[in-house]
Coordinates of C-alpha atoms in Angstrom, one line a residue:
Chain P
X1 CA 62.8 90.7 100.1
X2 CA 66.6 89.5 100.6
X3 CA 69.2 92.1 100.4
X4 CA 72.9 91.2 100.4
X5 CA 75.7 94.3 101.0
X6 CA 79.0 93.0 101.0
X7 CA 81.5 95.2 102.5
X8 CA 85.5 95.9 102.7
X9 CA 87.9 95.8 105.1
X10 CA 90.9 98.6 105.1
X11 CA 93.2 101.4 106.7
X12 CA 90.8 103.6 110.3
X13 CA 89.5 106.4 107.9
X14 CA 91.7 108.2 110.2
X15 CA 95.1 106.8 109.9
X16 CA 96.9 108.5 107.8
X17 CA 98.7 105.7 105.0
X18 CA 102.1 105.3 104.8
X19 CA 103.7 104.0 101.9
X20 CA 106.9 100.9 102.8
X21 CA 110.7 101.9 102.3
X22 CA 111.1 99.5 99.8
X23 CA 108.2 101.5 96.9
X24 CA 105.7 97.7 97.3
X25 CA 103.2 99.6 98.4
X26 CA 101.7 100.7 101.9
X27 CA 102.2 99.4 104.9
X28 CA 99.9 97.9 106.6
X29 CA 101.2 96.3 109.9
X30 CA 100.3 97.2 113.1
X31 CA 97.7 99.6 111.5
X32 CA 94.1 100.2 112.7
X33 CA 92.2 98.6 110.7
X34 CA 88.2 99.2 110.0
X35 CA 84.9 98.4 107.8
X36 CA 85.5 100.7 104.4
X37 CA 82.9 104.1 105.7
X38 CA 80.3 103.8 102.6
X39 CA 80.1 100.3 103.2
X40 CA 79.2 100.8 106.5
X41 CA 76.6 103.4 104.6
X42 CA 75.6 100.7 103.0
X43 CA 74.7 97.5 106.1
X44 CA 73.3 100.9 107.6
X45 CA 70.6 101.5 105.3
X46 CA 69.8 97.8 104.2
X47 CA 69.3 97.6 107.8
X48 CA 67.0 100.2 107.9
X49 CA 65.1 98.6 105.1
X50 CA 64.9 95.7 107.7
X51 CA 64.2 97.4 110.1
X52 CA 61.2 99.2 108.5
X53 CA 59.6 96.1 107.5
X54 CA 61.4 96.1 103.5
X55 CA 63.5 94.0 103.9
X56 CA 63.3 90.3 106.0
X57 CA 66.4 88.8 106.5
X58 CA 70.7 91.2 105.5
X59 CA 73.4 89.5 104.2
X60 CA 77.4 90.9 104.6
X61 CA 79.3 89.3 102.4
X62 CA 83.3 90.6 102.3
X63 CA 86.2 89.3 100.1
X64 CA 89.8 88.6 101.9
X65 CA 91.8 87.2 105.0
X66 CA 90.3 85.4 107.6
X67 CA 90.2 89.3 109.9
X68 CA 87.5 90.4 107.5
X69 CA 86.1 88.3 109.7
X70 CA 86.2 90.8 112.1
X71 CA 84.8 93.0 109.8
X72 CA 81.6 90.8 109.4
X73 CA 80.9 90.8 112.9
X74 CA 80.4 94.5 113.2
X75 CA 78.2 94.7 109.7
X76 CA 76.1 91.5 112.4
X77 CA 76.8 93.6 115.3
X78 CA 74.8 97.1 113.7
X79 CA 72.2 94.3 112.4
X80 CA 72.7 92.4 109.7
X81 CA 71.5 88.4 110.2
X82 CA 74.2 87.2 108.8
X83 CA 77.3 87.2 107.1
X84 CA 79.8 85.2 104.3
X85 CA 83.6 85.2 104.0
X86 CA 84.9 84.6 100.9
X87 CA 88.2 83.5 102.6
X88 CA 91.9 84.6 100.5
X89 CA 94.9 86.1 100.8
X90 CA 95.0 87.6 97.2
X91 CA 94.9 91.0 97.4
X92 CA 92.2 91.9 95.1
X93 CA 91.5 94.2 92.2
X94 CA 87.0 95.2 91.7
X95 CA 86.9 92.9 88.3
X96 CA 87.6 90.2 90.4
X97 CA 85.4 91.1 93.5
X98 CA 83.2 92.0 91.2
X99 CA 82.6 88.0 90.5
X100 CA 83.6 86.7 93.3
X101 CA 80.7 89.2 94.8
X102 CA 78.3 87.8 91.5
X103 CA 79.0 83.5 91.7
X104 CA 78.6 84.8 95.5
X105 CA 75.0 86.0 94.4
X106 CA 74.6 83.8 91.9
X107 CA 73.9 81.3 95.1
X108 CA 71.8 83.8 97.5
X109 CA 70.1 85.5 95.2
X110 CA 69.3 88.5 96.8
X111 CA 66.4 91.6 96.2
X112 CA 68.6 93.9 96.0
X113 CA 72.3 94.6 97.1
X114 CA 73.6 98.4 98.8
X115 CA 77.3 98.4 98.7
X116 CA 79.6 101.6 99.0
X117 CA 80.4 103.5 95.5
X118 CA 83.9 102.9 96.4
X119 CA 86.8 101.1 99.0
X120 CA 89.1 103.9 101.0
X121 CA 92.5 102.1 99.6
X122 CA 91.9 101.9 96.3
X123 CA 90.1 104.6 95.6
X124 CA 88.8 102.6 92.4
X125 CA 84.6 103.1 92.4
X126 CA 84.8 100.4 89.9
X127 CA 83.1 97.5 91.5
X128 CA 80.0 97.9 92.1
X129 CA 79.1 99.0 88.6
X130 CA 80.8 96.3 87.1
X131 CA 78.9 94.3 89.0
X132 CA 75.9 95.4 87.6
X133 CA 76.8 94.8 84.2
X134 CA 78.3 90.9 84.5
X135 CA 74.8 90.3 86.0
X136 CA 73.1 92.4 83.9
X137 CA 71.4 93.9 86.1
X138 CA 69.8 97.7 86.6
X139 CA 72.3 99.5 89.3
X140 CA 71.4 103.4 90.6
X141 CA 75.1 104.9 91.3
X142 CA 76.3 107.5 94.4
X143 CA 72.6 107.2 96.4
X144 CA 71.5 110.1 98.2
X145 CA 68.2 108.5 99.0
X146 CA 66.2 105.1 97.9
X147 CA 63.0 104.6 98.1
X148 CA 62.0 100.2 97.7
X149 CA 58.2 99.5 97.4
X150 CA 57.5 96.0 95.4
X151 CA 60.2 95.4 92.7
X152 CA 61.2 98.7 92.1
X153 CA 63.7 100.6 94.3
X154 CA 63.3 104.4 93.6
X155 CA 67.1 105.9 94.0
X156 CA 67.6 109.2 94.1
X157 CA 71.6 110.1 93.1
X158 CA 74.4 112.5 93.7
X159 CA 75.8 113.6 89.9
X160 CA 77.4 116.8 89.6
X161 CA 75.9 120.1 89.3
X162 CA 73.3 118.1 91.5
X163 CA 71.1 115.5 91.8
X164 CA 69.2 113.2 89.5
X165 CA 66.3 110.5 90.3
X166 CA 66.3 106.6 88.9
X167 CA 63.7 104.1 89.5
X168 CA 65.7 100.8 88.4
X169 CA 63.0 97.2 88.1
X170 CA 64.7 95.1 91.3
X171 CA 67.0 93.3 91.8
X172 CA 69.7 95.5 90.7
X173 CA 73.2 97.4 92.9
X174 CA 72.9 100.3 94.0
X175 CA 75.9 102.4 95.6
X176 CA 75.6 104.5 99.0
X177 CA 76.8 108.0 98.4
X178 CA 77.7 109.8 102.2
X179 CA 74.6 112.0 102.5
X180 CA 72.1 108.6 102.1
X181 CA 72.7 108.0 106.4
X182 CA 74.2 107.9 109.0
X183 CA 75.3 105.0 109.9
X184 CA 74.9 103.9 113.5
X185 CA 77.1 102.6 116.6
X186 CA 76.9 99.0 117.4
X187 CA 75.6 99.1 120.8
X188 CA 77.8 96.2 123.5
X189 CA 74.8 93.8 123.8
X190 CA 74.5 93.8 120.1
X191 CA 77.5 93.2 119.6
X192 CA 77.1 90.6 122.3
X193 CA 74.4 89.6 120.2
X194 CA 75.9 89.3 116.8
X195 CA 79.0 87.0 118.3
X196 CA 76.5 84.0 118.2
X197 CA 74.8 85.0 114.5
X198 CA 76.2 83.1 111.4
X199 CA 79.0 83.8 110.2
X200 CA 79.6 81.0 107.1
X201 CA 83.2 80.5 105.4
X202 CA 83.9 79.7 102.3
X203 CA 87.2 79.2 100.8
X204 CA 88.2 81.9 97.2
X205 CA 89.5 79.2 95.9
X206 CA 85.9 76.9 95.5
X207 CA 84.3 79.6 93.8
X208 CA 86.5 79.0 90.9
X209 CA 86.8 82.0 89.7
X210 CA 88.9 83.6 87.8
X211 CA 90.6 86.2 90.1
X212 CA 94.0 86.5 88.7
X213 CA 95.1 90.0 88.7
X214 CA 95.1 92.4 85.4
X215 CA 97.6 95.3 86.4
X216 CA 101.2 94.4 88.1
X217 CA 101.4 97.1 90.9
X218 CA 105.6 98.6 89.4
X219 CA 105.8 100.9 92.7
X220 CA 103.9 102.4 95.4
X221 CA 105.8 106.1 96.4
X222 CA 104.5 109.0 98.2
X223 CA 103.0 112.2 96.8
X224 CA 105.3 115.3 96.0
X225 CA 105.6 117.3 99.3
X226 CA 104.2 120.4 100.0
X227 CA 106.1 122.5 102.4
X228 CA 104.8 125.0 104.3
X229 CA 104.0 128.2 103.8
X230 CA 104.1 131.5 105.9
X231 CA 102.0 133.1 108.0
X232 CA 100.2 136.2 107.5
X233 CA 99.7 138.7 110.5
X234 CA 96.3 139.9 109.0
X235 CA 93.5 139.7 105.7
X236 CA 95.1 143.2 104.4
X237 CA 98.8 141.3 104.4
X238 CA 96.8 139.1 102.3
X239 CA 95.8 140.0 99.9
X240 CA 98.8 142.4 100.0
X241 CA 100.8 138.9 99.1
X242 CA 98.8 137.4 97.0
X243 CA 98.3 140.8 94.8
X244 CA 102.4 141.1 94.5
X245 CA 104.0 137.8 96.1
X246 CA 101.6 135.8 94.4
X247 CA 100.2 136.8 91.9
X248 CA 97.4 134.8 91.6
X249 CA 94.9 137.9 92.3
Chain H
X1 CA 97.1 102.2 68.5
X2 CA 93.9 103.7 68.5
X3 CA 91.9 106.2 71.7
X4 CA 88.5 106.9 72.7
X5 CA 88.2 109.6 74.4
X6 CA 84.9 110.2 75.5
X7 CA 83.1 113.7 76.1
X8 CA 82.2 115.8 79.5
X9 CA 79.5 118.0 78.6
X10 CA 75.9 119.6 79.5
X11 CA 74.4 118.7 76.6
X12 CA 74.4 122.5 76.1
X13 CA 79.0 123.8 76.2
X14 CA 81.7 121.2 76.2
X15 CA 83.6 121.1 79.7
X16 CA 87.1 121.9 80.0
X17 CA 87.7 118.0 81.1
X18 CA 87.7 116.7 77.6
X19 CA 90.4 118.8 76.9
X20 CA 92.4 117.7 79.5
X21 CA 91.2 113.9 79.2
X22 CA 92.4 114.9 75.4
X23 CA 96.5 115.8 76.5
X24 CA 96.3 112.3 78.8
X25 CA 94.8 110.5 75.2
X26 CA 97.5 112.3 72.7
X27 CA 100.0 110.6 75.4
X28 CA 99.2 107.7 73.9
X29 CA 98.4 107.9 70.9
X30 CA 98.2 110.4 68.0
X31 CA 94.7 108.7 66.8
X32 CA 92.7 110.2 69.3
X33 CA 88.5 110.8 68.6
X34 CA 86.0 112.0 70.9
X35 CA 82.4 110.7 71.6
X36 CA 79.9 113.6 72.3
X37 CA 76.8 111.1 73.6
X38 CA 74.5 113.2 74.9
X39 CA 70.7 114.4 73.2
X40 CA 70.6 117.8 71.4
X41 CA 74.8 118.1 71.0
X42 CA 75.4 119.3 67.6
X43 CA 77.7 122.2 69.7
X44 CA 79.2 120.4 71.4
X45 CA 80.6 118.3 69.4
X46 CA 81.5 121.4 67.1
X47 CA 83.8 122.1 69.8
X48 CA 85.5 119.3 70.4
X49 CA 86.0 118.8 66.8
X50 CA 87.9 122.4 67.0
X51 CA 90.6 120.5 69.6
X52 CA 93.9 120.6 68.8
X53 CA 95.1 116.8 67.5
X54 CA 91.7 115.2 67.6
X55 CA 91.4 113.0 64.6
X56 CA 87.5 113.0 63.7
X57 CA 84.1 113.5 66.8
X58 CA 81.6 110.2 66.6
X59 CA 78.3 112.0 67.9
X60 CA 75.1 109.9 69.0
X61 CA 72.2 111.3 70.4
X62 CA 69.2 110.0 72.8
X63 CA 66.6 110.6 75.3
X64 CA 69.3 108.2 77.6
X65 CA 72.4 109.0 77.1
X66 CA 71.2 113.1 77.0
X67 CA 70.0 111.4 80.4
X68 CA 73.1 110.0 81.2
X69 CA 72.6 106.8 81.3
X70 CA 74.6 104.0 83.0
X71 CA 73.7 101.1 80.8
X72 CA 73.5 103.4 77.7
X73 CA 76.9 104.6 77.6
X74 CA 78.2 100.8 77.8
X75 CA 75.9 100.1 75.3
X76 CA 77.0 103.0 73.1
X77 CA 81.1 102.3 74.0
X78 CA 81.4 98.4 74.0
X79 CA 80.9 98.1 70.2
X80 CA 82.2 101.2 69.6
X81 CA 85.6 99.2 70.9
X82 CA 86.0 97.4 68.4
X83 CA 88.0 99.9 67.0
X84 CA 90.2 101.2 69.7
X85 CA 93.4 100.0 72.1
X86 CA 91.8 102.2 75.1
X87 CA 88.8 104.4 75.7
X88 CA 89.3 106.9 78.2
X89 CA 86.8 109.6 79.9
X90 CA 87.3 112.2 82.8
X91 CA 86.7 111.2 86.1
X92 CA 83.6 112.6 86.8
X93 CA 80.3 111.5 88.4
X94 CA 79.0 111.0 85.0
X95 CA 82.4 109.0 83.7
X96 CA 82.4 106.6 87.0
X97 CA 79.4 105.9 86.0
X98 CA 79.4 104.2 83.5
X99 CA 83.8 103.6 82.3
X100 CA 83.5 100.5 84.5
X101 CA 81.0 98.6 83.4
X102 CA 82.6 99.3 79.9
X103 CA 85.5 97.8 81.7
X104 CA 83.7 95.1 82.8
X105 CA 81.7 94.2 79.5
X106 CA 85.5 94.0 78.1
X107 CA 87.1 91.7 80.6
X108 CA 89.5 94.2 81.9
X109 CA 90.1 96.4 84.7
X110 CA 89.5 99.9 84.6
X111 CA 92.4 102.2 85.9
X112 CA 90.5 104.8 87.8
X113 CA 91.1 108.4 88.0
X114 CA 95.8 108.3 86.6
X115 CA 97.6 111.3 86.8
X116 CA 100.3 110.5 84.5
X117 CA 100.5 108.4 81.7
X118 CA 104.7 106.6 81.8
X119 CA 104.1 104.0 78.4
X120 CA 100.7 103.0 76.4
X121 CA 100.1 100.5 78.6
X122 CA 101.9 102.2 82.5
X123 CA 100.1 104.5 84.6
X124 CA 100.1 106.6 87.9
X125 CA 97.3 106.8 89.7
X126 CA 96.5 108.1 93.3
X127 CA 95.7 105.8 95.8
X128 CA 94.4 106.2 99.5
X129 CA 92.5 109.7 99.6
X130 CA 96.4 110.8 97.3
X131 CA 98.2 109.8 100.3
X132 CA 100.6 107.8 97.9
X133 CA 100.9 107.2 94.6
X134 CA 100.5 103.9 93.0
X135 CA 102.4 103.0 89.1
X136 CA 100.3 100.4 87.5
X137 CA 100.7 98.2 84.3
X138 CA 98.1 96.6 82.3
X139 CA 98.2 93.3 81.0
X140 CA 95.2 93.7 79.5
X141 CA 94.9 94.4 75.4
X142 CA 92.5 96.8 75.8
X143 CA 92.9 99.9 77.9
X144 CA 89.3 101.3 80.0
X145 CA 90.6 103.9 82.1
X146 CA 89.4 107.5 84.5
X147 CA 91.4 110.5 84.2
X148 CA 91.5 112.9 87.4
X149 CA 91.5 116.0 84.7
X150 CA 93.0 118.3 86.9
X151 CA 96.4 117.0 86.7
X152 CA 96.6 117.0 82.1
X153 CA 97.0 121.0 80.7
X154 CA 93.5 121.4 78.3
X155 CA 94.9 120.8 75.4
X156 CA 94.2 123.5 72.7
X157 CA 91.9 125.0 70.2
X158 CA 93.5 124.3 67.0
X159 CA 91.5 121.6 64.7
X160 CA 89.0 121.4 62.6
X161 CA 88.3 117.2 62.9
X162 CA 85.6 116.1 61.0
X163 CA 81.9 115.2 63.2
X164 CA 80.3 111.2 62.2
X165 CA 76.7 110.8 63.3
X166 CA 75.9 107.0 64.6
X167 CA 73.2 105.5 66.0
X168 CA 72.6 105.6 69.8
X169 CA 71.8 101.8 71.4
X170 CA 68.6 101.1 72.2
X171 CA 66.2 101.7 76.2
X172 CA 67.9 99.6 78.1
X173 CA 64.9 97.8 79.9
X174 CA 64.8 98.2 83.7
X175 CA 66.7 101.3 84.6
X176 CA 64.3 104.1 84.4
X177 CA 65.0 107.9 84.1
X178 CA 62.1 110.0 86.7
X179 CA 64.3 113.4 86.9
X180 CA 67.5 115.2 87.3
X181 CA 67.4 118.2 89.7
X182 CA 70.5 120.6 88.5
X183 CA 72.0 123.7 90.8
X184 CA 71.4 126.6 88.8
X185 CA 74.1 128.8 89.5
X186 CA 76.2 131.7 88.6
X187 CA 78.7 130.6 90.1
X188 CA 81.6 128.9 87.6
X189 CA 81.8 125.2 88.2
X190 CA 83.6 124.0 91.2
X191 CA 86.0 121.5 89.0
X192 CA 87.5 123.5 86.8
X193 CA 87.2 127.1 88.7
X194 CA 90.6 129.6 89.3
X195 CA 89.7 130.3 92.5
X196 CA 87.8 128.2 95.3
X197 CA 86.7 129.1 98.1
X198 CA 85.6 127.0 100.5
X199 CA 84.4 126.5 104.5
X200 CA 84.3 124.2 106.8
X201 CA 83.1 123.1 110.0
X202 CA 83.5 125.7 112.0
X203 CA 80.8 128.5 109.8
X204 CA 78.0 126.4 112.9
X205 CA 74.8 126.4 110.0
X206 CA 73.9 126.3 106.8
X207 CA 72.7 129.9 107.2
X208 CA 76.2 131.2 108.3
X209 CA 78.1 129.2 105.2
X210 CA 76.2 130.9 102.6
X211 CA 76.8 134.5 105.1
X212 CA 80.5 134.2 105.5
X213 CA 82.0 132.5 102.4
X214 CA 79.4 132.7 99.3
X215 CA 79.6 136.7 99.1
X216 CA 83.7 136.2 99.8
X217 CA 83.6 133.4 96.6
X218 CA 81.4 136.2 94.4
X219 CA 83.6 138.8 95.2
X220 CA 86.5 137.0 93.8
X221 CA 84.7 135.6 91.2
X222 CA 86.0 131.7 92.8
X223 CA 83.1 129.6 93.7
X224 CA 82.1 127.3 96.7
X225 CA 82.8 124.6 98.2
X226 CA 82.7 122.5 101.6
X227 CA 84.6 120.1 104.1
X228 CA 83.0 116.9 104.6
X229 CA 82.3 117.9 108.1
X230 CA 80.5 120.9 107.2
X231 CA 78.7 118.9 103.9
X232 CA 78.0 116.2 107.0
X233 CA 76.6 118.9 109.2
X234 CA 74.1 120.1 106.6
X235 CA 76.1 123.3 105.8
X236 CA 76.4 122.6 101.9
X237 CA 75.2 120.2 99.6
X238 CA 77.4 117.2 98.8
X239 CA 78.5 118.5 95.5
X240 CA 80.0 121.5 97.3
X241 CA 82.7 119.0 98.9
X242 CA 86.5 118.9 97.9
X243 CA 88.5 115.8 99.2
X244 CA 88.5 112.0 99.1
X245 CA 84.8 111.2 99.0
X246 CA 83.7 114.0 96.6
X247 CA 85.7 116.0 94.4
X248 CA 89.5 117.5 93.6
X249 CA 90.1 120.5 92.7
X250 CA 93.5 122.2 91.6
X251 CA 92.4 126.1 91.6
X252 CA 95.4 128.5 91.2
X253 CA 94.0 130.2 94.8
X254 CA 92.7 127.6 97.1
X255 CA 91.0 129.9 100.1
X256 CA 90.4 127.1 103.1
X257 CA 87.9 129.0 105.8
X258 CA 87.6 127.6 109.2
X259 CA 89.3 123.5 108.0
X260 CA 90.8 121.9 110.4
X261 CA 92.8 119.8 106.4
X262 CA 91.6 116.2 107.8
X263 CA 93.4 114.0 105.6
X264 CA 90.4 113.4 103.2
X265 CA 90.5 116.9 102.6
X266 CA 93.1 117.9 102.2
X267 CA 93.9 114.6 99.5
X268 CA 91.3 116.8 97.2
X269 CA 93.0 119.7 97.5
X270 CA 97.1 119.6 98.1
X271 CA 97.4 120.3 94.2
X272 CA 96.3 123.9 94.5
X273 CA 98.5 126.5 93.2
X274 CA 98.9 128.7 96.1
X275 CA 96.5 127.6 99.4
X276 CA 95.3 129.9 102.1
X277 CA 94.0 129.4 105.6
X278 CA 92.5 131.0 108.1
X279 CA 91.8 129.1 110.8
X280 CA 91.7 129.7 115.1
X281 CA 93.7 127.3 115.9
X282 CA 97.2 127.5 114.9
X283 CA 97.6 124.4 115.5
X284 CA 95.8 123.0 112.4
X285 CA 96.5 120.5 110.2
X286 CA 96.0 122.2 106.3
X287 CA 98.4 125.1 107.9
X288 CA 101.0 122.6 107.4
X289 CA 100.3 122.3 103.3
X290 CA 98.4 126.0 103.3
X291 CA 101.5 129.3 101.7
X292 CA 99.9 131.8 103.2
X293 CA 97.7 131.4 106.6
X294 CA 95.9 133.7 108.6
X295 CA 96.0 132.4 112.1
X296 CA 92.3 134.3 112.7
X297 CA 88.9 134.2 113.7
X298 CA 87.2 133.8 110.2
X299 CA 84.2 136.1 111.7
X300 CA 86.2 138.9 112.3
X301 CA 88.4 137.8 109.2
X302 CA 86.7 137.5 106.8
X303 CA 85.3 140.7 106.9
X304 CA 88.3 142.4 106.8
X305 CA 89.5 140.3 104.2
X306 CA 86.8 141.2 102.3
X307 CA 87.3 145.0 103.1
X308 CA 90.9 145.0 101.6
X309 CA 90.1 142.8 98.9
X310 CA 87.0 146.2 97.9
X311 CA 90.1 147.8 99.1
X312 CA 92.9 146.8 96.6
X313 CA 90.2 147.1 93.7
X314 CA 88.7 144.1 94.0

């Protein structure tokens, strides 16, 4: 069984995004970039499927500039077998990403796609669902557990107020939530090995996919700042202030 | 232009995310219809019909719609979009699951988690965990939008719209519902609660989390939340998670206990009206957004807080 894992290079999880003074976007110059945390979880899950003998091949795909190749090397170091970079300097919207992935999937014909539920830059939470729709494959989003047997996958999903379990026929799309697993750190020997693994580069234009943006970014601004408040001396002081000053008790 | 709002409900009761989403929809158009898709959800449709400003309620029922299967929701909504220029869905886990499918089928962008409507095609939405606000203008003929309900006031009751039953789509072929386990709780739901008490990694264990956070929440009639660190460590279930990767809340009062205030947590609660932080580290970033900060170990502060609340008649 072949598993395909799309990954995205984003601002590092621990870095605070800063808005550019000209309000055209977020300043990414000289900012630490990493693999989107939900994509890491997806890679980990795919690699575990391979270690269990369920998957035979794990292919990582990224769409982005040349530097997204580094993100793919991380996926390879975690245990993916090979990688495909769809190279572009355009910033693609989720619908366009889904269309590009659908084109790649058309060539690669994986049995399962595991991807992060959302990227922490755009926070859209849309690409996996769109991809499933375009391919007419079943979807199981926000997965916290995944069990593959034969041509079926049983997926436990995080829903409001609890858990839902679905069974989907493969090929299908699973999007990873936080508790699916805890991703490994790539070991030094594996990082070295990853440098020798295949990383194919395709130009976005060669795929012939319509990636024209549908949304125009008018401006990007800082959210209104919350001013820090006061320190209270004791729990009793706190309760009295909440009661009389804030009026919330 | 006519707008369709997809109701948030549990087949028994209508959730106030729906009224809030109606408010957002009314900023786009005065022709707002509500779709209730579920199973045995007539009472929900009747409740939706009472929302002021709603023109008509559509009710579709089947097993799969009751289970909230994304494929079924998409199959139901896409044909309806012949009559609407926009569809607005509350950005719940359920809404996030099916709304992008509608967008993909219509070949339009989804505008995710809007917090403001500028005009009929321009919207504001948080990006980068709420560290930036993006104003986007859509060039698509039909708009598919999810709404961060906490950013809008609930539309009032007082309407008397008609409820019209419409047919449900066929069962999806490749997705099969196995079961659903919802946690039964007497506490209010996290995303709509007036007071939220959240615990962080400082709790150290699931037992401690339950012993410290839950009694305080119950005393205040509050919902229980947790930081991602506490969820990752297994101290609290994931649906308690407040933050970029969990729920976004904006209660009247948010009490953060033993939470340092990571960027991703602040993204989920910084729009609360009043924020209280209890943390023994005076330099914790949570104090930068807290209206009232108590620098103390929660082990002593929470029992004192319980006692002070009792003394204050709570």
